[in-house]
mmCIF file of N, CA and C in Angstrom:
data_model
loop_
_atom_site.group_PDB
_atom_site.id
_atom_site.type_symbol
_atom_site.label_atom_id
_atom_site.label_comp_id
_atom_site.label_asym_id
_atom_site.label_seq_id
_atom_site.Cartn_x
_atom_site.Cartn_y
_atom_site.Cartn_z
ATOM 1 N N UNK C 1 -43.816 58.308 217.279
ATOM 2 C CA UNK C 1 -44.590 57.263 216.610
ATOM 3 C C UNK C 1 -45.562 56.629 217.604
ATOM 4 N N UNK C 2 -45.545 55.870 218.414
ATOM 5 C CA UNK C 2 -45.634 54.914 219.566
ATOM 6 C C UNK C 2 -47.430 54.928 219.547
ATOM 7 N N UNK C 3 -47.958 55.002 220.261
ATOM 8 C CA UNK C 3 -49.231 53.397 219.902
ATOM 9 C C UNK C 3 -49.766 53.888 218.903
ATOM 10 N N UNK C 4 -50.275 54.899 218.373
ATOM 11 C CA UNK C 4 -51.020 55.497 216.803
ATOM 12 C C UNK C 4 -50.379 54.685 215.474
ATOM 13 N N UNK C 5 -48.845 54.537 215.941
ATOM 14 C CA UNK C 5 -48.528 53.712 214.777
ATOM 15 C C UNK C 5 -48.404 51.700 214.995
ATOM 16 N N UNK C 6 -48.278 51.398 216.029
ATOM 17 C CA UNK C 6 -48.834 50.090 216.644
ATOM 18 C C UNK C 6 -50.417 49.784 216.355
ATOM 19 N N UNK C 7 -50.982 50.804 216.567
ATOM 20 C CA UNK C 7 -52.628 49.915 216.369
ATOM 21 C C UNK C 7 -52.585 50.010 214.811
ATOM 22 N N UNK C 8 -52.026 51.049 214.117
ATOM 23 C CA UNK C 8 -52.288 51.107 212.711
ATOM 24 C C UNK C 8 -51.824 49.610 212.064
ATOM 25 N N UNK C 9 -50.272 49.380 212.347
ATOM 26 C CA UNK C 9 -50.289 48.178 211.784
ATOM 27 C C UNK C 9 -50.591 47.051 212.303
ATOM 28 N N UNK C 10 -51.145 46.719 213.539
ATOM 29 C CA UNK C 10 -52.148 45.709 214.405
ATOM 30 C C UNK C 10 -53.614 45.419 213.273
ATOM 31 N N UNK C 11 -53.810 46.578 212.441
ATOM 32 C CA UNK C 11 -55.650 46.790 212.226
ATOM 33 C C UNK C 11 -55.313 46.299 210.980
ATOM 34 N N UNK C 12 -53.794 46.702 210.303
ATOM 35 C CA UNK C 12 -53.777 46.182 208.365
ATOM 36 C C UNK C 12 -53.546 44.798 208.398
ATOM 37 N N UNK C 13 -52.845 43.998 209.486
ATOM 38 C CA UNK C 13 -52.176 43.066 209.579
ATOM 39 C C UNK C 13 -53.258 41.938 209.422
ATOM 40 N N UNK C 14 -53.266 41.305 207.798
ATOM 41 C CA UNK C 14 -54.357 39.891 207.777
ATOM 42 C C UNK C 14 -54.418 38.990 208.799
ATOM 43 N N UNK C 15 -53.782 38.762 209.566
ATOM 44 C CA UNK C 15 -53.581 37.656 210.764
ATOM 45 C C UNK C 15 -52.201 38.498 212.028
ATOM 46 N N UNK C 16 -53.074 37.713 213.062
ATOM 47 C CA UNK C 16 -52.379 38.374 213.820
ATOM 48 C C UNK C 16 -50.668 37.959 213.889
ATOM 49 N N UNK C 17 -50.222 36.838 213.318
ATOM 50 C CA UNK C 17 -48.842 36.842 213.145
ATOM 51 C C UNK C 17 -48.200 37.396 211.547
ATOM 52 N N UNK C 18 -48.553 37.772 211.254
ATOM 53 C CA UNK C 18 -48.219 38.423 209.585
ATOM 54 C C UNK C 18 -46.942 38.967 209.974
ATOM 55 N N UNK C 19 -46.040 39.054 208.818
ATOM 56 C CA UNK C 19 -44.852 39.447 208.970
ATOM 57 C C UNK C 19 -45.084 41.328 208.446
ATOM 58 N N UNK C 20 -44.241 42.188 209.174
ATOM 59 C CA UNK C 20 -44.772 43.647 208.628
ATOM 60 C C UNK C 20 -43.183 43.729 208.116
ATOM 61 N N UNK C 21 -43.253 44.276 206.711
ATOM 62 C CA UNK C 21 -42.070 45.027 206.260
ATOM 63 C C UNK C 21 -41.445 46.246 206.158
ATOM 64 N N UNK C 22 -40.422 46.835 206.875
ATOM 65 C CA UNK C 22 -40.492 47.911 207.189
ATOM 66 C C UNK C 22 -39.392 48.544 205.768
ATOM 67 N N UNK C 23 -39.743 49.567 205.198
ATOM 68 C CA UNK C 23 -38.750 50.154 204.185
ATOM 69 C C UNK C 23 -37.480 50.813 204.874
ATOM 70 N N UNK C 24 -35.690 50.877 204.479
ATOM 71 C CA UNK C 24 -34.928 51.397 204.946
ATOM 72 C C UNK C 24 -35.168 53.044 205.582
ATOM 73 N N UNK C 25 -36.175 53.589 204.855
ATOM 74 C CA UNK C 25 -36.048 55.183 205.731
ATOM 75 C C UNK C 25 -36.590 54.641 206.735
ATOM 76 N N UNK C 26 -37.536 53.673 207.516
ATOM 77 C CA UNK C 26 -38.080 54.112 208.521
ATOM 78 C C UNK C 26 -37.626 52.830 209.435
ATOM 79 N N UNK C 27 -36.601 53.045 210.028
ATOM 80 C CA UNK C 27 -35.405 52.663 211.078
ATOM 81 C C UNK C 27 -36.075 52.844 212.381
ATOM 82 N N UNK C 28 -36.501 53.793 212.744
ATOM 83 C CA UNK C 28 -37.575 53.661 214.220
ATOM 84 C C UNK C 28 -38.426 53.540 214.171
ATOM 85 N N UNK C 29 -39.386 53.121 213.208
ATOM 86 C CA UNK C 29 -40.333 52.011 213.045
ATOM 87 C C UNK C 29 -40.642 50.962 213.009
ATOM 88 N N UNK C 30 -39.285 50.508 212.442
ATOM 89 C CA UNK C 30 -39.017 48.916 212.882
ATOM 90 C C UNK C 30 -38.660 48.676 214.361
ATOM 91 N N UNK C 31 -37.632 49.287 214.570
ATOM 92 C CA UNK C 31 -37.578 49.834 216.276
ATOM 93 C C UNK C 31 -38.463 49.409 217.268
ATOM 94 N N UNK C 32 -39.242 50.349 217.201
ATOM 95 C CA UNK C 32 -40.676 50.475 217.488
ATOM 96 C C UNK C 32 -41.821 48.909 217.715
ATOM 97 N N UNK C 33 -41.823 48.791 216.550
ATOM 98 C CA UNK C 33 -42.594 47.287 216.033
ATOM 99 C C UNK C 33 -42.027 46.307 216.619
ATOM 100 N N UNK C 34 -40.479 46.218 216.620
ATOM 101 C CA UNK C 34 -39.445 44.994 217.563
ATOM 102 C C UNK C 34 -39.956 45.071 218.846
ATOM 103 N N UNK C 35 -39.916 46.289 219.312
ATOM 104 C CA UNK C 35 -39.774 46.108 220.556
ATOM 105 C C UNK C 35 -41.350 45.580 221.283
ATOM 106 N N UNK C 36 -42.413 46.101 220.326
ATOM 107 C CA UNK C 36 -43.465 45.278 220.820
ATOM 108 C C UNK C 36 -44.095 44.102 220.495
ATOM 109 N N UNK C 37 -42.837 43.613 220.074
ATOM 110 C CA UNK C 37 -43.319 41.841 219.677
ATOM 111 C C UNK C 37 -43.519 41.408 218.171
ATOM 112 N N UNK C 38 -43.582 42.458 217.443
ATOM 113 C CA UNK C 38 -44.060 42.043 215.992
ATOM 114 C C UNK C 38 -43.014 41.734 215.234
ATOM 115 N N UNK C 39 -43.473 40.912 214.203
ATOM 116 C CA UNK C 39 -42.526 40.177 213.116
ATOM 117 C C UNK C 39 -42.040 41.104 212.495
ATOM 118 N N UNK C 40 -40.960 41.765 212.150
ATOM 119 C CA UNK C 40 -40.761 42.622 211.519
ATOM 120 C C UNK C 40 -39.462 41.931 210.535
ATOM 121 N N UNK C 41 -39.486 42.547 209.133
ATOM 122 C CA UNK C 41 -38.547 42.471 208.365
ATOM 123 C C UNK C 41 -38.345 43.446 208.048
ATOM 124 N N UNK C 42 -37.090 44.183 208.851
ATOM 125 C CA UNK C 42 -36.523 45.714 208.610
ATOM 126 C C UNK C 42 -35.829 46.029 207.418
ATOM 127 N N UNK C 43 -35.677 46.733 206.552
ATOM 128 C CA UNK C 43 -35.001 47.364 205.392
ATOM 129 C C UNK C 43 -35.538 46.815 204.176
ATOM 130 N N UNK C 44 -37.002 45.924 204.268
ATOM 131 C CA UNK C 44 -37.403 44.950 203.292
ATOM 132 C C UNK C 44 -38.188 45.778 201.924
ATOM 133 N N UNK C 45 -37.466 44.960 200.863
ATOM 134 C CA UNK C 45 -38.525 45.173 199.693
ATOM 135 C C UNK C 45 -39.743 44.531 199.999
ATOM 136 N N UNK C 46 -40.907 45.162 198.884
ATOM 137 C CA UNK C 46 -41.911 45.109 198.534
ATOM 138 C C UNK C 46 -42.562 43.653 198.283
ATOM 139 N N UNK C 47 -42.840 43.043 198.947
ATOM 140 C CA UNK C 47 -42.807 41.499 198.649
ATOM 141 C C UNK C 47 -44.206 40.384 198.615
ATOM 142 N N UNK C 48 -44.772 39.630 198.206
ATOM 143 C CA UNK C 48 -45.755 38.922 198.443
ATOM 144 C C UNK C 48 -46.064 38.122 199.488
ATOM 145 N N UNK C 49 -44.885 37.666 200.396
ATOM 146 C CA UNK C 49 -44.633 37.514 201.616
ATOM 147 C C UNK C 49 -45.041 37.764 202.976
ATOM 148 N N UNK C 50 -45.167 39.729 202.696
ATOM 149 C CA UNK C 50 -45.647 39.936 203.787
ATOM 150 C C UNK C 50 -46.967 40.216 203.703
ATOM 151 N N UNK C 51 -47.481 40.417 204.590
ATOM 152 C CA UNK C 51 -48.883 41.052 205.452
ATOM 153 C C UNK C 51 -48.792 42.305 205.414
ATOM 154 N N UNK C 52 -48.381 43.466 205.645
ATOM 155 C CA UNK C 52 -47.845 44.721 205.583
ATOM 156 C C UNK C 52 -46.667 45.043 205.462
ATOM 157 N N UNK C 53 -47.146 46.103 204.652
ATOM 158 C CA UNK C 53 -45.422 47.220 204.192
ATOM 159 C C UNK C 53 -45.672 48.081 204.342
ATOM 160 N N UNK C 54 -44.637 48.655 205.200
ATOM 161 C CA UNK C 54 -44.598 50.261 205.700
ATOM 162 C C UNK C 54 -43.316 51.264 204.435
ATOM 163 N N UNK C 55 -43.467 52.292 204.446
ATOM 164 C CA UNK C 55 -42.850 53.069 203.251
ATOM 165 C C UNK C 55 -43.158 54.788 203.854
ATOM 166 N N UNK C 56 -42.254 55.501 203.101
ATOM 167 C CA UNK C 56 -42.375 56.651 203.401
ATOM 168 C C UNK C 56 -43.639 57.336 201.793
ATOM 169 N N UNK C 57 -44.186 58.306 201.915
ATOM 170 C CA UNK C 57 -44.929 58.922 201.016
ATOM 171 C C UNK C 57 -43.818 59.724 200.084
ATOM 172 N N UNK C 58 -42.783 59.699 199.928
ATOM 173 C CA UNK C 58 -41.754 60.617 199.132
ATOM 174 C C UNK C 58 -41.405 59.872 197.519
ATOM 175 N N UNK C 59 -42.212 58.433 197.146
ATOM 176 C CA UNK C 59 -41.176 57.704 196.255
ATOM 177 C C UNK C 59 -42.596 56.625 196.045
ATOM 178 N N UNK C 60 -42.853 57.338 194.609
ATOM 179 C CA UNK C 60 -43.941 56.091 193.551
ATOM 180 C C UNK C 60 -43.393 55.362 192.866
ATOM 181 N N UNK C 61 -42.124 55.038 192.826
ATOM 182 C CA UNK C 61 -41.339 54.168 191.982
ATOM 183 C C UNK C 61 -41.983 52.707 191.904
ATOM 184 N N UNK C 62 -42.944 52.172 192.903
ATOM 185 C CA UNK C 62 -43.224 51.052 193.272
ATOM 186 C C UNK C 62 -44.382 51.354 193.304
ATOM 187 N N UNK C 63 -45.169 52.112 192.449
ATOM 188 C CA UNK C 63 -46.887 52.135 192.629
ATOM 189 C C UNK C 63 -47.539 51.035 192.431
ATOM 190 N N UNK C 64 -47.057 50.963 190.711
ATOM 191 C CA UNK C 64 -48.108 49.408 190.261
ATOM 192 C C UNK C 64 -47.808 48.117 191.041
ATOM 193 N N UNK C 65 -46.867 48.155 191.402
ATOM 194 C CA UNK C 65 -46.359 46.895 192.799
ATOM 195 C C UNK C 65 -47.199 46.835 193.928
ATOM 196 N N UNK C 66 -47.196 48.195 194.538
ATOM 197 C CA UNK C 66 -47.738 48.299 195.970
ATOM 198 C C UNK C 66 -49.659 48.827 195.393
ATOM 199 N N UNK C 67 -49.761 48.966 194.558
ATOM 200 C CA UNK C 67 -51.717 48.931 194.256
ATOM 201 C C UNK C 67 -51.993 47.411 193.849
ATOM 202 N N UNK C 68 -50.716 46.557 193.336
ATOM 203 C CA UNK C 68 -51.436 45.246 192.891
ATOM 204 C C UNK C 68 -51.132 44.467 194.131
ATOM 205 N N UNK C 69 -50.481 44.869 195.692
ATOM 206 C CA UNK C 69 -50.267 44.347 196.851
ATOM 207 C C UNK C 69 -50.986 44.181 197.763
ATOM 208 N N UNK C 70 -51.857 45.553 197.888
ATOM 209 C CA UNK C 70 -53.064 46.221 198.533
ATOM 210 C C UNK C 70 -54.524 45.118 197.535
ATOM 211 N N UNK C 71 -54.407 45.368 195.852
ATOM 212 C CA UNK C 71 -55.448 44.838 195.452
ATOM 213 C C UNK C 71 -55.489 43.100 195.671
ATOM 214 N N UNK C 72 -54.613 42.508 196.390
ATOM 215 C CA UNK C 72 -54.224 41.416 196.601
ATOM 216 C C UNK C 72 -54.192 40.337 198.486
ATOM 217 N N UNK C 73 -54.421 41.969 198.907
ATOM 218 C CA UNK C 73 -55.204 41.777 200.269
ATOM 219 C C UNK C 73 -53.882 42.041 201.315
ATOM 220 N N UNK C 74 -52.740 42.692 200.705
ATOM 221 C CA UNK C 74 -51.872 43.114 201.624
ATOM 222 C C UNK C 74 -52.420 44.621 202.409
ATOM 223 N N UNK C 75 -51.788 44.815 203.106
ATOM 224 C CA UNK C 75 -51.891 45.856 204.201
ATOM 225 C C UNK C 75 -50.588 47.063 204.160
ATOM 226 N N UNK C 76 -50.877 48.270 203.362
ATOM 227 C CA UNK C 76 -49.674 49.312 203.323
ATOM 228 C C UNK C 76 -50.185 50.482 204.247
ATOM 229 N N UNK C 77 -48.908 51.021 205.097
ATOM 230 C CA UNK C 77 -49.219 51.938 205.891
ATOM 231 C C UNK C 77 -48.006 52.616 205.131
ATOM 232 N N UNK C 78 -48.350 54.107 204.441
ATOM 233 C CA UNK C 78 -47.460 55.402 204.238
ATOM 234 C C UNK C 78 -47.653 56.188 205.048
ATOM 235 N N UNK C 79 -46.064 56.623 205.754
ATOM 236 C CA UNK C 79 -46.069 57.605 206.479
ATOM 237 C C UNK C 79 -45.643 59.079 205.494
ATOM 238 N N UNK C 80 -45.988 60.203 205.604
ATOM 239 C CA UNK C 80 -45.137 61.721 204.926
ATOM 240 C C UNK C 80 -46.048 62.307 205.107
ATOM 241 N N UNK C 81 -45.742 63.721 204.755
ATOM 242 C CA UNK C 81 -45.965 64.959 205.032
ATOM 243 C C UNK C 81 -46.432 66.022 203.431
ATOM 244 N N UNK C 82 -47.772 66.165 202.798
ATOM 245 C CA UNK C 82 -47.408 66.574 201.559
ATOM 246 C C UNK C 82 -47.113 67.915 201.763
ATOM 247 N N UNK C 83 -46.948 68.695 202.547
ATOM 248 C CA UNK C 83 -47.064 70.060 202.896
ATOM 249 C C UNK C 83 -45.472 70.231 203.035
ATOM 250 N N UNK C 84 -44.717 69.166 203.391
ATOM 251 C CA UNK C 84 -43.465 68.952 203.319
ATOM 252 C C UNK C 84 -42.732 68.830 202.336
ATOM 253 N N UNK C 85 -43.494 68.162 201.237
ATOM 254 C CA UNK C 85 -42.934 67.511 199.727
ATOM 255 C C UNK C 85 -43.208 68.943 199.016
ATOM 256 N N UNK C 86 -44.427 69.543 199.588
ATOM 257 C CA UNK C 86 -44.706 70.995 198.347
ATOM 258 C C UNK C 86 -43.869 71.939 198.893
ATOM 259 N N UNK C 87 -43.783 72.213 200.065
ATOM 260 C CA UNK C 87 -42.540 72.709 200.278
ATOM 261 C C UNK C 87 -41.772 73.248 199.999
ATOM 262 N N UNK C 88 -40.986 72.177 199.185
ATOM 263 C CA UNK C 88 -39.443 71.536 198.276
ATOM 264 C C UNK C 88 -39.837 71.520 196.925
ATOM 265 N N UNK C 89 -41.064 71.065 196.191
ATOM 266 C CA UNK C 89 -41.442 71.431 195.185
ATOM 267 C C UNK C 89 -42.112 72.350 194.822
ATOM 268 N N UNK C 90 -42.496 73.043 195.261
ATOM 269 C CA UNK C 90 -43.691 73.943 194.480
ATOM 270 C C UNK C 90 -44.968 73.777 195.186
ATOM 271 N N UNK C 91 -45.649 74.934 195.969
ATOM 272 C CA UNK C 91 -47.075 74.137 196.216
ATOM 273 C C UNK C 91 -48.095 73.858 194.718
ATOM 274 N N UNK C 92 -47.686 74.795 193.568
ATOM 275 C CA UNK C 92 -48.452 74.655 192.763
ATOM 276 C C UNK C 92 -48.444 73.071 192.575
ATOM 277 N N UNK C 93 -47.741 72.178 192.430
ATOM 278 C CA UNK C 93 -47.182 70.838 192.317
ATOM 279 C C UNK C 93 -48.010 69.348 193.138
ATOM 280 N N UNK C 94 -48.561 70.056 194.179
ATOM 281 C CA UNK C 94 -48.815 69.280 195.443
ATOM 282 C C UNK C 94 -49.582 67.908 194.773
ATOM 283 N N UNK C 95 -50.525 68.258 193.642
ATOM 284 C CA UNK C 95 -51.170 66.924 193.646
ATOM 285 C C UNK C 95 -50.182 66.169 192.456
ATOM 286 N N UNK C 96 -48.842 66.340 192.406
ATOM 287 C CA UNK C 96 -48.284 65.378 191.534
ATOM 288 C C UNK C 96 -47.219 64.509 193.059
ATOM 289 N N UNK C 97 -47.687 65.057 193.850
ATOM 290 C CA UNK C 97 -46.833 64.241 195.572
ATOM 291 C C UNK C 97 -46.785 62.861 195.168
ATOM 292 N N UNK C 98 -45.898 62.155 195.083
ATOM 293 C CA UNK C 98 -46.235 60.562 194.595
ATOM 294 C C UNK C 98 -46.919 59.921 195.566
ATOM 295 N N UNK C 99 -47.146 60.256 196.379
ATOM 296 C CA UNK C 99 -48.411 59.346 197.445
ATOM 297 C C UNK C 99 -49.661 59.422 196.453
ATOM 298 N N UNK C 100 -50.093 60.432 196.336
ATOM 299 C CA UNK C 100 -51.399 60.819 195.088
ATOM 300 C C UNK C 100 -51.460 59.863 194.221
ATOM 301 N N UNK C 101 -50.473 59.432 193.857
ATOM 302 C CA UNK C 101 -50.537 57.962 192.362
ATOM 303 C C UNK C 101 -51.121 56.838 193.086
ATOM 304 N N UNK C 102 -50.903 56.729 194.144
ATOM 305 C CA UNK C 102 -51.184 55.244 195.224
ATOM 306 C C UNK C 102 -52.344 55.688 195.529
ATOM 307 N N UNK C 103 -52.970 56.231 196.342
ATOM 308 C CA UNK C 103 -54.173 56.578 197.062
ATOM 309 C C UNK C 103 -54.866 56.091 195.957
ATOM 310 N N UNK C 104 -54.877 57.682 194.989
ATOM 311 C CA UNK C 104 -56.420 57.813 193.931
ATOM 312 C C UNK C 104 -56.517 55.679 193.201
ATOM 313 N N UNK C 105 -55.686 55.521 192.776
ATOM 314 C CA UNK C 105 -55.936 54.399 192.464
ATOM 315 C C UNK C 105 -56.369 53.320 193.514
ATOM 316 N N UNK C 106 -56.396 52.879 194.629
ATOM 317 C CA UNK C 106 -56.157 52.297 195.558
ATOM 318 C C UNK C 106 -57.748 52.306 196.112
ATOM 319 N N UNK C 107 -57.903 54.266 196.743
ATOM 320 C CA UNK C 107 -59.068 54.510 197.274
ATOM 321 C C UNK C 107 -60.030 55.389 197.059
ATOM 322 N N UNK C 108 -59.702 55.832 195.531
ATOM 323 C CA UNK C 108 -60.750 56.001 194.676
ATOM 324 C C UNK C 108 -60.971 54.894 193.808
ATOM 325 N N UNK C 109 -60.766 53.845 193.440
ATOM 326 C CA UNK C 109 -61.327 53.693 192.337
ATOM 327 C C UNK C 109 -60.546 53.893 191.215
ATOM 328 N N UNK C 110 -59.781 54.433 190.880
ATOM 329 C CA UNK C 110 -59.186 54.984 189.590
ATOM 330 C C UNK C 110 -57.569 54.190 189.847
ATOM 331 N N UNK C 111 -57.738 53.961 188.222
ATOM 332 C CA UNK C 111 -56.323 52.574 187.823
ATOM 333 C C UNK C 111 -55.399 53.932 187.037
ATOM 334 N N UNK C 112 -54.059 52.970 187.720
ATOM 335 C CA UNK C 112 -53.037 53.766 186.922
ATOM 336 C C UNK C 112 -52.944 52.471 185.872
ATOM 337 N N UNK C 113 -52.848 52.951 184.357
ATOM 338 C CA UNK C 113 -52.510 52.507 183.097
ATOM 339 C C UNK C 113 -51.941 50.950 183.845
ATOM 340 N N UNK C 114 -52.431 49.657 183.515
ATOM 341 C CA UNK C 114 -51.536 48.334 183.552
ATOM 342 C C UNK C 114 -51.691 48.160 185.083
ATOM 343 N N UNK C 115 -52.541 48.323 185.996
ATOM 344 C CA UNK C 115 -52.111 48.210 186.918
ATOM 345 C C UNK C 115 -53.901 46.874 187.108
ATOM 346 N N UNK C 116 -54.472 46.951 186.641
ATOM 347 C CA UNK C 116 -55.660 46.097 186.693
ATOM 348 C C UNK C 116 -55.258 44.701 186.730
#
């Protein structure tokens, strides 16, 4: 991980003391973030609270949450692999990767149903 993922959440972070939330898969990320000083709330839900939320790319369960978080001036860093997810699914499959639901809405332009 180590500074590529430090400046990333240094650059999302609205203020430089913002609290970053780290999701339970990513345990050496919070790690990581502790050890260089940052506020971290490790194993944290999705919250209005913080400044950034970190998450793995494997799980859209929380799209319309985390696009109305981002459209709200929070800061999300996803880490994954889709070459990893097609993999395991199917490459025919690749653009149903649930990262794809977040992005296209997010940084194209394009709303998932209720999420405006």
């Amino acid at each position: 991980l180590g500074p590529p993922s430090l400046n990333a959440v240094d650059w999302l972070k609205p203020c430089p003391g913002a609290l970053v939330g780290v999701h339970h898969h990513l345990d050496s990320l919070s790690k990581l973030l502790l050890g260089a000083g940052t506020k971290v709330q490790a194993g944290a839900e999705l919250s209005a609270s913080l400044g950034v939320y970190c998450m793995d790319a494997y799980d859209s369960t929380q799209a319309k949450n985390l696009i109305h978080f981002v459209k709200e001036g929070g800061g999300l860093l996803i880490g994954g692999q889709a070459w990893y997810w097609a993999s395991r699914h199917g490459w025919v499959k690749w653009m149903k990767f649930p990262l794809q639901e977040i992005c296209q809405s997010i940084y194209q332009g394009l709303n998932i149903k209720g999420t405006d």
